Coordinates of C-alpha atoms in Angstrom, one line a residue:
M33 CA 95.1 -70.6 -150.8
S34 CA 93.6 -67.3 -149.6
T35 CA 95.1 -64.6 -147.6
I36 CA 94.3 -64.8 -143.5
T37 CA 93.8 -61.7 -142.2
I38 CA 94.9 -61.6 -138.2
V39 CA 93.6 -58.6 -135.8
I40 CA 95.5 -58.3 -132.7
P41 CA 94.0 -55.7 -130.2
C42 CA 96.8 -54.1 -128.1
Y43 CA 95.9 -52.4 -125.1
N44 CA 99.0 -51.2 -123.0
E45 CA 101.3 -54.0 -124.6
A46 CA 104.3 -51.3 -125.2
D47 CA 106.8 -53.8 -123.9
S48 CA 105.7 -56.7 -126.0
I49 CA 105.3 -55.0 -129.3
P50 CA 108.8 -55.1 -130.6
E51 CA 109.0 -58.6 -129.9
L52 CA 105.7 -59.3 -131.5
I53 CA 106.1 -57.5 -134.7
K54 CA 109.6 -59.7 -135.3
Q55 CA 107.6 -62.7 -134.8
L56 CA 104.9 -61.4 -137.2
K57 CA 107.8 -60.6 -140.0
K58 CA 108.8 -64.3 -139.8
I59 CA 105.2 -65.1 -141.0
K60 CA 105.2 -64.1 -145.0
S61 CA 102.9 -67.1 -145.9
N62 CA 99.2 -65.9 -146.8
F63 CA 99.0 -63.7 -143.8
K64 CA 98.0 -59.8 -143.1
F65 CA 97.8 -58.5 -139.6
I66 CA 95.8 -55.5 -138.4
L67 CA 97.4 -54.0 -135.2
V68 CA 94.9 -52.2 -133.0
D69 CA 96.0 -49.9 -130.7
N70 CA 93.2 -50.3 -128.2
G71 CA 93.1 -47.0 -126.5
S72 CA 96.4 -47.8 -124.7
D73 CA 97.4 -45.0 -122.0
D74 CA 101.2 -46.1 -122.2
N75 CA 103.5 -45.4 -124.8
T76 CA 102.1 -47.9 -127.1
S77 CA 101.6 -45.1 -130.0
S78 CA 105.2 -43.9 -129.7
I79 CA 106.6 -47.6 -129.8
F80 CA 104.4 -47.8 -133.1
D81 CA 105.9 -44.8 -134.4
K82 CA 109.3 -45.9 -134.2
L83 CA 108.7 -49.6 -135.6
S84 CA 109.3 -49.9 -139.8
L85 CA 106.1 -52.4 -140.8
P86 CA 106.1 -54.2 -143.5
E87 CA 103.3 -53.9 -146.2
N88 CA 100.9 -56.9 -144.9
I89 CA 101.1 -55.1 -141.1
E90 CA 98.9 -52.3 -140.6
L91 CA 98.5 -50.3 -137.8
L92 CA 94.9 -48.6 -136.7
K93 CA 94.3 -46.5 -133.5
K94 CA 91.2 -46.6 -131.6
E95 CA 91.0 -43.6 -129.3
T96 CA 89.5 -45.0 -126.3
N97 CA 89.6 -48.2 -124.9
T98 CA 86.0 -49.8 -124.8
G99 CA 87.2 -53.5 -124.2
Y100 CA 88.9 -56.2 -125.7
G101 CA 86.3 -57.3 -127.9
A102 CA 85.5 -53.8 -129.3
G103 CA 89.0 -54.0 -130.3
I104 CA 88.7 -57.1 -132.4
K105 CA 85.7 -55.7 -134.1
Y106 CA 87.4 -52.7 -134.5
G107 CA 90.0 -54.3 -136.5
I108 CA 87.7 -56.7 -138.4
K109 CA 85.5 -53.9 -139.9
R110 CA 88.6 -53.5 -142.1
V111 CA 89.1 -57.2 -142.9
K112 CA 88.9 -57.8 -146.9
T113 CA 90.1 -61.4 -147.1
K114 CA 88.0 -64.7 -147.1
Y115 CA 89.7 -65.6 -144.0
C116 CA 90.2 -63.8 -140.5
G117 CA 90.7 -64.2 -137.2
W118 CA 92.1 -62.7 -133.9
M119 CA 95.1 -63.5 -131.3
H120 CA 96.3 -61.4 -128.3
A121 CA 99.3 -59.4 -128.3
D122 CA 100.7 -60.6 -124.8
L123 CA 103.2 -63.0 -126.2
Q124 CA 101.9 -65.9 -124.2
Q125 CA 101.7 -67.4 -127.7
N126 CA 104.6 -67.5 -130.1
A127 CA 102.7 -66.0 -133.7
N128 CA 104.3 -69.1 -135.6
V129 CA 101.5 -71.1 -134.0
L130 CA 99.3 -69.1 -136.7
L131 CA 101.1 -71.4 -139.6
R132 CA 99.6 -74.8 -137.6
A133 CA 96.1 -73.3 -138.5
K134 CA 96.9 -72.7 -142.2
E135 CA 98.2 -75.9 -142.2
L136 CA 94.6 -77.1 -140.6
I137 CA 92.6 -74.9 -143.2
E138 CA 94.7 -76.4 -146.3
Q139 CA 93.5 -79.9 -145.1
T140 CA 90.0 -79.0 -144.8
N141 CA 88.2 -79.7 -147.9
E142 CA 86.4 -76.8 -149.0
N143 CA 82.8 -78.5 -149.8
E144 CA 83.7 -79.5 -146.4
S145 CA 84.1 -76.5 -144.2
G146 CA 81.5 -74.4 -145.9
D147 CA 81.1 -71.2 -144.0
Y148 CA 80.4 -72.2 -140.8
I149 CA 83.5 -74.1 -140.0
A150 CA 86.1 -72.5 -137.8
F151 CA 89.9 -72.9 -136.6
K152 CA 90.8 -72.4 -133.0
G153 CA 93.5 -72.7 -131.1
L154 CA 93.7 -75.6 -128.0
R155 CA 96.2 -74.1 -125.1
T156 CA 98.9 -76.1 -123.7
G157 CA 101.4 -75.7 -121.3
R158 CA 98.6 -73.4 -118.6
S159 CA 98.8 -73.4 -115.0
S160 CA 96.8 -75.7 -113.0
L161 CA 95.0 -72.9 -111.5
D162 CA 94.3 -71.4 -114.9
N163 CA 93.0 -74.9 -116.0
L164 CA 91.0 -75.2 -113.1
F165 CA 88.7 -72.3 -114.3
T166 CA 88.8 -73.8 -118.1
V167 CA 87.6 -77.1 -117.0
S168 CA 85.0 -75.2 -114.8
V169 CA 83.9 -72.8 -117.5
A170 CA 83.7 -76.1 -119.6
L171 CA 81.5 -78.2 -117.6
L172 CA 79.0 -75.4 -117.2
S173 CA 78.8 -74.6 -120.8
T174 CA 78.6 -78.6 -121.9
V175 CA 76.0 -78.9 -119.4
L176 CA 73.7 -75.8 -120.4
F177 CA 73.9 -76.3 -123.8
F178 CA 74.2 -80.0 -124.5
H179 CA 77.4 -79.6 -126.4
R180 CA 80.8 -80.6 -125.7
F181 CA 82.8 -77.6 -125.0
W182 CA 86.4 -77.1 -123.9
D183 CA 89.0 -74.6 -123.6
I184 CA 86.4 -71.7 -125.0
A185 CA 89.0 -68.8 -124.6
G186 CA 91.6 -70.7 -126.7
Q187 CA 93.5 -68.8 -129.0
P188 CA 93.9 -67.9 -131.9
N189 CA 90.7 -67.7 -133.6
I190 CA 90.0 -68.0 -137.7
F191 CA 86.7 -67.9 -139.6
K192 CA 85.6 -67.6 -142.7
T193 CA 85.1 -63.6 -142.6
S194 CA 81.3 -64.1 -144.0
S195 CA 80.4 -66.2 -141.2
L196 CA 81.3 -63.4 -138.6
K197 CA 78.3 -61.1 -139.6
F198 CA 76.8 -62.0 -135.9
L199 CA 79.9 -60.2 -134.2
D200 CA 77.3 -56.7 -134.5
K201 CA 75.5 -59.0 -131.5
S202 CA 78.7 -59.6 -129.6
P203 CA 79.7 -57.9 -126.0
D204 CA 82.7 -55.2 -126.4
D205 CA 84.2 -56.6 -123.2
H206 CA 86.0 -60.3 -122.5
T207 CA 83.1 -62.0 -122.6
F208 CA 83.2 -61.3 -126.1
E209 CA 85.2 -64.7 -126.6
F210 CA 82.7 -66.6 -124.7
F211 CA 79.6 -65.3 -126.8
V212 CA 81.5 -66.0 -130.2
F213 CA 82.4 -69.6 -129.5
I214 CA 79.0 -70.1 -128.2
Y215 CA 77.1 -68.1 -130.5
F216 CA 79.0 -70.0 -133.4
I217 CA 78.2 -73.6 -132.0
K218 CA 74.4 -72.2 -131.6
I219 CA 74.2 -71.5 -135.5
S220 CA 75.6 -74.8 -136.2
G221 CA 79.3 -73.8 -136.6
T222 CA 81.7 -76.3 -135.8
Y223 CA 85.5 -76.1 -134.7
K224 CA 88.5 -77.5 -135.5
R225 CA 91.2 -77.3 -133.1
F226 CA 95.1 -77.4 -133.1
N227 CA 97.9 -77.3 -130.5
A228 CA 98.6 -73.9 -129.4
P229 CA 101.5 -73.8 -126.4
F230 CA 100.8 -71.2 -123.8
Y231 CA 103.6 -69.5 -121.8
K232 CA 104.1 -66.8 -119.2
R233 CA 103.8 -63.3 -120.2
K234 CA 107.3 -61.8 -121.2
F235 CA 106.7 -58.2 -120.3
G236 CA 104.1 -56.3 -118.3
S237 CA 101.2 -57.8 -116.7
S238 CA 97.5 -58.6 -117.7
S239 CA 95.1 -55.9 -117.5
W240 CA 92.6 -58.2 -115.4
D241 CA 94.6 -61.0 -113.9
S242 CA 96.3 -59.8 -110.9
G243 CA 96.2 -62.9 -108.9
L244 CA 93.1 -65.4 -107.1
K245 CA 90.8 -62.5 -106.3
S246 CA 90.7 -61.2 -109.7
K247 CA 90.5 -64.7 -111.0
L248 CA 87.6 -65.4 -108.8
I249 CA 85.7 -62.3 -109.8
H250 CA 86.6 -62.8 -113.4
S251 CA 85.0 -66.7 -112.9
K252 CA 81.6 -65.2 -111.4
N253 CA 81.2 -62.8 -114.3
I254 CA 82.0 -65.3 -117.0
F255 CA 79.6 -67.8 -114.9
K256 CA 76.7 -64.8 -115.1
F257 CA 77.3 -64.4 -118.5
I258 CA 77.1 -67.8 -119.6
L259 CA 73.7 -68.1 -117.9
N260 CA 72.3 -65.1 -119.2
M261 CA 73.0 -66.2 -122.5
R262 CA 71.2 -69.7 -121.8
F263 CA 68.6 -68.3 -120.5
N264 CA 67.9 -64.8 -121.6
S265 CA 69.2 -64.9 -125.1

């Protein structure tokens, strides 16, 4: 099958990067990786400099952090393969989950898929609090857009590269994930889901999730964004 390029934005993930590279090196079947140092202000750059990267792993440096979505779009501009997508660098998912996506893509008939079909991880093993947020967002989106939604921020994501021209319209921050999911549905895209176990972080901490208060603020911002997308798009 065609090679799949996965973009991985890395923001202050210096502790996670060596293990991440080890996982990526084990995936040698039709995958390329673009790691974007997304304006990190820790020692991410020096960690990358010390690592020996195989030919299928490319490193890009974005000097200024302008958001999670901006890092993904920065990497996707370099993609030349038929399929591309993204996932997180924080090791909350093992990179070998990408092989499940590859199997699903191979099982999808070319005539069935067309341009507007995507492959998206369905996260399992998350905490009750995280699942509560997922359920709330899914219910709101389902009611607003008259379409069944679930685990909108699920990882990894893989699309036909030709179907992602709309990313120029997408936001640069963490609402990027919600925009992509909803907009793709609105342009008659469909998602095939695959099981993608989720784990606790091995290293460091989230750039936005520091407890219940931060989750509530994040939830409020996401709800406002989805409402705005529904009524002011």
